[in-house]
Short mmCIF file of C-alpha atoms in Angstrom, two decimals:
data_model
loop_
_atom_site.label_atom_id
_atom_site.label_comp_id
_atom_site.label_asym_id
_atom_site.label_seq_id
_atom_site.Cartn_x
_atom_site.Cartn_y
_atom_site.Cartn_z
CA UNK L 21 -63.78 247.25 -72.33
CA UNK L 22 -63.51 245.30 -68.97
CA UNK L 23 -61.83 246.69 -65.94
CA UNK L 24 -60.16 245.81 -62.76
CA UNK L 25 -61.92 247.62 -60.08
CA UNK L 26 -60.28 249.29 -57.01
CA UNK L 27 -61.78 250.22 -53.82
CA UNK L 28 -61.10 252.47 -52.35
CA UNK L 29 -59.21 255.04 -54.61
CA UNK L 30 -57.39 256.76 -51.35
CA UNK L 31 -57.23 255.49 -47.46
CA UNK L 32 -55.63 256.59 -44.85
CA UNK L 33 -54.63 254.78 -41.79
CA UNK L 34 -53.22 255.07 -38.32
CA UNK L 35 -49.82 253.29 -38.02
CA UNK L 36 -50.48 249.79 -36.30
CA UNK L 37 -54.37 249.45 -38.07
CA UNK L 38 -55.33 247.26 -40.09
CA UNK L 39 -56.55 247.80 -43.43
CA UNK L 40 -57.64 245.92 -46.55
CA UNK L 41 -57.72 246.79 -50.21
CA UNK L 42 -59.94 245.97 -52.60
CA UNK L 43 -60.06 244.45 -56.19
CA UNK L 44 -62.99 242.85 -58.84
CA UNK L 45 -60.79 241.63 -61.22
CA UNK L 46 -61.56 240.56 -65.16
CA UNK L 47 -63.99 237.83 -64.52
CA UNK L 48 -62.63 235.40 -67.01
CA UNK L 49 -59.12 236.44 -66.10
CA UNK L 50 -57.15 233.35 -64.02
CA UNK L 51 -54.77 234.93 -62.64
CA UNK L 52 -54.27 237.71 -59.73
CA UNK L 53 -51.72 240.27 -58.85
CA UNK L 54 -50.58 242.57 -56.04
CA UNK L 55 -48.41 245.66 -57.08
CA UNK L 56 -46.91 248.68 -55.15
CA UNK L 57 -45.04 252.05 -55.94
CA UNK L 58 -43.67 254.36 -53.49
CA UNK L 59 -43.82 257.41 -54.36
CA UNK L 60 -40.65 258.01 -56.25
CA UNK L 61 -39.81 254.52 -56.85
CA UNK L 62 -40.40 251.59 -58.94
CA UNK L 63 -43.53 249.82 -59.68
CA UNK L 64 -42.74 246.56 -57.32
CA UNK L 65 -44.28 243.07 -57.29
CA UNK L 66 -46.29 241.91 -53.90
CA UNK L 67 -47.86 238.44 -54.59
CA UNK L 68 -49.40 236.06 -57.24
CA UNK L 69 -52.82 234.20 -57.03
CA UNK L 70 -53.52 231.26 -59.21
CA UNK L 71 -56.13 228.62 -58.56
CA UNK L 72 -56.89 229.99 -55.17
CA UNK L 73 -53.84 230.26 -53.70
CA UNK L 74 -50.81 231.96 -53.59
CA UNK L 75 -48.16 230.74 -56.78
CA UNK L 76 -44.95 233.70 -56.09
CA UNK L 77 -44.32 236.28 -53.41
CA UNK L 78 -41.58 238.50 -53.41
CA UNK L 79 -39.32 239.34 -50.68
CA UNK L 80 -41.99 242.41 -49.20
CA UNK L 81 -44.50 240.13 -48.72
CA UNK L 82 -44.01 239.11 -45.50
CA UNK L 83 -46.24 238.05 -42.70
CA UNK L 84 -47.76 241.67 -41.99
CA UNK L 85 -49.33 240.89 -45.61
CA UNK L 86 -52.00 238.38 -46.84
CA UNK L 87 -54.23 238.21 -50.00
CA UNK L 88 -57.95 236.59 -50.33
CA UNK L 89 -60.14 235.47 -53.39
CA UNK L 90 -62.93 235.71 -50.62
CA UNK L 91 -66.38 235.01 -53.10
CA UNK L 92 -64.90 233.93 -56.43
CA UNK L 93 -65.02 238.21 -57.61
CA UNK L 94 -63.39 239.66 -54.97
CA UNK L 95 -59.71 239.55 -53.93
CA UNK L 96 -58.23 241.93 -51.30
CA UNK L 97 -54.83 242.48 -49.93
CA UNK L 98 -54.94 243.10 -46.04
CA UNK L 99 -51.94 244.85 -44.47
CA UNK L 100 -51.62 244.26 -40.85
CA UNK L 101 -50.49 246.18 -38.34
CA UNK L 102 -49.59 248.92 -40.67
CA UNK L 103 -46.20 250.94 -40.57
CA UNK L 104 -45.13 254.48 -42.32
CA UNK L 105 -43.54 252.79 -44.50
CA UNK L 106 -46.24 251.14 -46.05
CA UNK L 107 -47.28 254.11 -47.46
CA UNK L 108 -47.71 253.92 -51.90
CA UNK L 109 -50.16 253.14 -54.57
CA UNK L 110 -50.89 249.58 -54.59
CA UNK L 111 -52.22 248.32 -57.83
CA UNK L 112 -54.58 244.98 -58.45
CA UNK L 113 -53.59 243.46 -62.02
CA UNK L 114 -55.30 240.29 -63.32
CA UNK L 115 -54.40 238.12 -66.63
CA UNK L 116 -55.40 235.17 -68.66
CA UNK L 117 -52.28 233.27 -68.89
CA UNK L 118 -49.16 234.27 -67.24
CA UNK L 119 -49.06 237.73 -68.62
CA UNK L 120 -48.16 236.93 -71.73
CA UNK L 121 -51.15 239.11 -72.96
CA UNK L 122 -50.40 242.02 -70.97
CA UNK L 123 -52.10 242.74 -67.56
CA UNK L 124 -54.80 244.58 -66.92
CA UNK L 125 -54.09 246.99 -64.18
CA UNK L 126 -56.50 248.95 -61.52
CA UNK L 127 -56.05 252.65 -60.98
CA UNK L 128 -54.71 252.09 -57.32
CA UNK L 129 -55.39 252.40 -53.91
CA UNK L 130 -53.66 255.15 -52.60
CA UNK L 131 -52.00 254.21 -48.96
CA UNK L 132 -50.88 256.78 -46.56
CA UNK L 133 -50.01 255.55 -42.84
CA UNK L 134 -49.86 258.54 -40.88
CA UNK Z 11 -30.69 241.81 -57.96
CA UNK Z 12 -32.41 242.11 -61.13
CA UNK Z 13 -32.48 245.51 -62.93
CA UNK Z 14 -34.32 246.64 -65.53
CA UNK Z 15 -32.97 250.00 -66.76
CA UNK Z 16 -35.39 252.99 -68.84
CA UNK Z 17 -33.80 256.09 -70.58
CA UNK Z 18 -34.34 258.83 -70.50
CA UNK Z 19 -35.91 259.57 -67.20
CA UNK Z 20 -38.08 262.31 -69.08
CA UNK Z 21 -38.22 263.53 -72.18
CA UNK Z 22 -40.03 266.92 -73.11
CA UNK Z 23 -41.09 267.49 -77.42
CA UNK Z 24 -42.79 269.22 -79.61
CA UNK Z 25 -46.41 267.89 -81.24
CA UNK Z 26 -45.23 266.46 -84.49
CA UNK Z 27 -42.16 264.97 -83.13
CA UNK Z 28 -41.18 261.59 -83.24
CA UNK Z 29 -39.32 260.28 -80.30
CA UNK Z 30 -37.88 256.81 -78.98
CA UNK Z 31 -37.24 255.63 -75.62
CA UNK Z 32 -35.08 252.55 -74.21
CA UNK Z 33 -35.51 249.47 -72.14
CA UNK Z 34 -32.27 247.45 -70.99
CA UNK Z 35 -32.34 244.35 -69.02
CA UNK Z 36 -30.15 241.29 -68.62
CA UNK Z 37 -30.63 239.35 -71.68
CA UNK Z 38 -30.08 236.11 -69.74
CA UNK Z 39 -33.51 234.15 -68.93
CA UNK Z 40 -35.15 235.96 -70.67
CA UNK Z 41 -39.07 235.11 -71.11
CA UNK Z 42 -41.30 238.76 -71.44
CA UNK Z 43 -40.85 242.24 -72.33
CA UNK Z 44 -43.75 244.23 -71.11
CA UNK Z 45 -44.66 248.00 -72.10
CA UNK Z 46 -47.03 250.03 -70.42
CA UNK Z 47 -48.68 253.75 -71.01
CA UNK Z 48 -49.83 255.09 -67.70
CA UNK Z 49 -51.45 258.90 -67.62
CA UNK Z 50 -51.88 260.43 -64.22
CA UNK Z 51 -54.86 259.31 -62.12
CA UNK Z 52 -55.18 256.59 -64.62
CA UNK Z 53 -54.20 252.22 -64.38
CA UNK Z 54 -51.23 251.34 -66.52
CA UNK Z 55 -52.50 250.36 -69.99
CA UNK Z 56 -50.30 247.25 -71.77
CA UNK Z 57 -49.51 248.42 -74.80
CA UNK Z 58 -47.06 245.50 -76.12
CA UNK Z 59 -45.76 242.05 -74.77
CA UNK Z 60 -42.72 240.53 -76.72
CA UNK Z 61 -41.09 237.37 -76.68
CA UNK Z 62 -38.99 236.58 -79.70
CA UNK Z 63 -35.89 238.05 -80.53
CA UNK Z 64 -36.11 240.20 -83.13
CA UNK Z 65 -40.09 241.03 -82.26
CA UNK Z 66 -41.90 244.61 -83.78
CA UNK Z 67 -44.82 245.02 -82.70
CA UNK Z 68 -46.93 248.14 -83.63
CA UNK Z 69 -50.02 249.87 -82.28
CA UNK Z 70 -51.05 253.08 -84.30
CA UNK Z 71 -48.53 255.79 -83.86
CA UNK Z 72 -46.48 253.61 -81.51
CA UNK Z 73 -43.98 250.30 -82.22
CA UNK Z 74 -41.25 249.09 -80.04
CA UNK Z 75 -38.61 246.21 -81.33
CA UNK Z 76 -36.99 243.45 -78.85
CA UNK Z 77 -32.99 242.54 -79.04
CA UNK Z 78 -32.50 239.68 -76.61
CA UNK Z 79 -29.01 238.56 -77.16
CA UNK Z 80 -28.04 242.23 -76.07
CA UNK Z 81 -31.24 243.07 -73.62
CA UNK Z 82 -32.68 246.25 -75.00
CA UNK Z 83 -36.41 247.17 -76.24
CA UNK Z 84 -36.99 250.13 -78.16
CA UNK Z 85 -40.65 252.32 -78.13
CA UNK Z 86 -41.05 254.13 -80.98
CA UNK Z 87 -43.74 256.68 -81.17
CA UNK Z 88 -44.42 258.51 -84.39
CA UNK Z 89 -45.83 262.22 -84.68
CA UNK Z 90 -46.22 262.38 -81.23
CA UNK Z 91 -49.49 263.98 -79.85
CA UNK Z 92 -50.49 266.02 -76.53
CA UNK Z 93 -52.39 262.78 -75.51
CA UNK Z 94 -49.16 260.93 -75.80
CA UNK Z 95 -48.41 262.45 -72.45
CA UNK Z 96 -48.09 259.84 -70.25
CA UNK Z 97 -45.56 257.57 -68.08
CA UNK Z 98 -44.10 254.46 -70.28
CA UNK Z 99 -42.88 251.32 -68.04
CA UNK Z 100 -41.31 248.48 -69.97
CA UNK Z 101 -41.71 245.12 -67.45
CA UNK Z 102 -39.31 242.07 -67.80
CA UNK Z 103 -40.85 238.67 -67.01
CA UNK Z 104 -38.33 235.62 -66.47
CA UNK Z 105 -38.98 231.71 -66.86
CA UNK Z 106 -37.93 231.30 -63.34
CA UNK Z 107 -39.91 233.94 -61.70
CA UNK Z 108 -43.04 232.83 -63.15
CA UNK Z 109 -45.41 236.19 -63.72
CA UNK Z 110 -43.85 238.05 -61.16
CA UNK Z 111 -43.03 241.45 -63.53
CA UNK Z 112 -39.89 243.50 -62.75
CA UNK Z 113 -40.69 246.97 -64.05
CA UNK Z 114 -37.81 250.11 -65.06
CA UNK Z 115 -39.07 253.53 -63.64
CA UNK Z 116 -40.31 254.78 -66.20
CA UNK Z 117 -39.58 257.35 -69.18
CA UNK Z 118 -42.10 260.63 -68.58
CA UNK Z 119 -43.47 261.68 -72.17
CA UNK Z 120 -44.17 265.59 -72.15
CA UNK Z 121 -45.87 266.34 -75.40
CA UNK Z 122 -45.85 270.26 -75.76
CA UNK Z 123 -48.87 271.20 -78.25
#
């Protein structure tokens, strides 16, 4: 069964770097999702990529955050300047039409800014 | 502020048992009602997506049903099994917010063996 792909499974980061997570996607999947829990909360949108470029955002993803579809398999979130609390699980999720299949998830990038 | 509501937090039975879990969510725009089954270490898996009122879907050992006018989902599982274990996440999904997903935290299955 295809999967989305997450690299890497666990980083951690000094406060203020830089870092960027990455996803692969379904390859015939059109859409492209950015998802976060903090530990002990809920499972929160990021962003939504359609057609190369960004369709939603939500409120989090602010300027410190930016997403890339880089070589038509690849799509990373990058986090600048990172802060404690950007520290959670950050999933990928992809779908063929606007979820109403389902999405298929990642297992997660686990984030801790130290 | 949108909230999507999940009860009970956890829930602990006995192999064999069957068990039910609920979603609430304002039943105004509605467009989606996601579930997910998510085991430790492991991605969320979709398990259903509803749209109609009045929706059963089933899956095996598992269904769920869809109320609109009143905003609840119901997962059903039946017999439940050690491997049931898991984390389930129902997701609303609203014409307005496109395929941005607003998830509930979660009702934690413990299925004792």
């Amino acid at each position: 069964e295809p999967e989305v792909t997450q690299t890497p499974s666990h980083q951690v980061t000094q406060m203020g770097q830089e870092v960027i997570l990455r996803c692969v996607p379904i390859s015939n999947h059109l859409y492209f999702y950015w998802y976060r829990q903090i530990l002990g909360q809920k499972v929160e949108f990021l962003v939504s990529f359609y057609n190369n470029e960004i369709s939603e955002k939500s409120e989090i993803f602010d300027d410190q955050f930016s997403v890339e579809r880089p070589d038509g398999s690849n799509f990373t979130l990058k986090i600048r300047s990172t802060k404690l609390e950007d520290s959670a699980m950050y999933f990928c999720a992809s779908s063929e039409e606007k979820g109403l299949y389902g999405y298929t998830f990642g297992s997660g990038t686990r984030l801790t800014v130290v | 502020i949108l909230n999507v509501e999940q009860s009970p937090q956890s829930l602990h039975v006995q192999e064999g048992d069957s068990t039910n879990f609920t979603c609430s969510f304002p039943s105004s725009n509605f467009y989606a009602l996601h579930w997910y089954r998510w085991e430790t270490a492991k991605s969320p898996e979709a398990l259903f997506v509803m749209t109609l009122n009045g929706d059963e879907k089933k899956k095996g050992r598992i269904s769920a049903t869809l109320n609109t006018k009143e905003g609840y989902s119901y997962l059903y599982i039946k017999g439940s099994q050690p491997e049931d274990s898991a984390t389930y996440l129902c997701a609303l999904a609203r014409p307005a917010s496109g395929s941005r997903l607003t998830f509930g935290e979660g009702t934690q299955l413990t299925v004792n063996p």
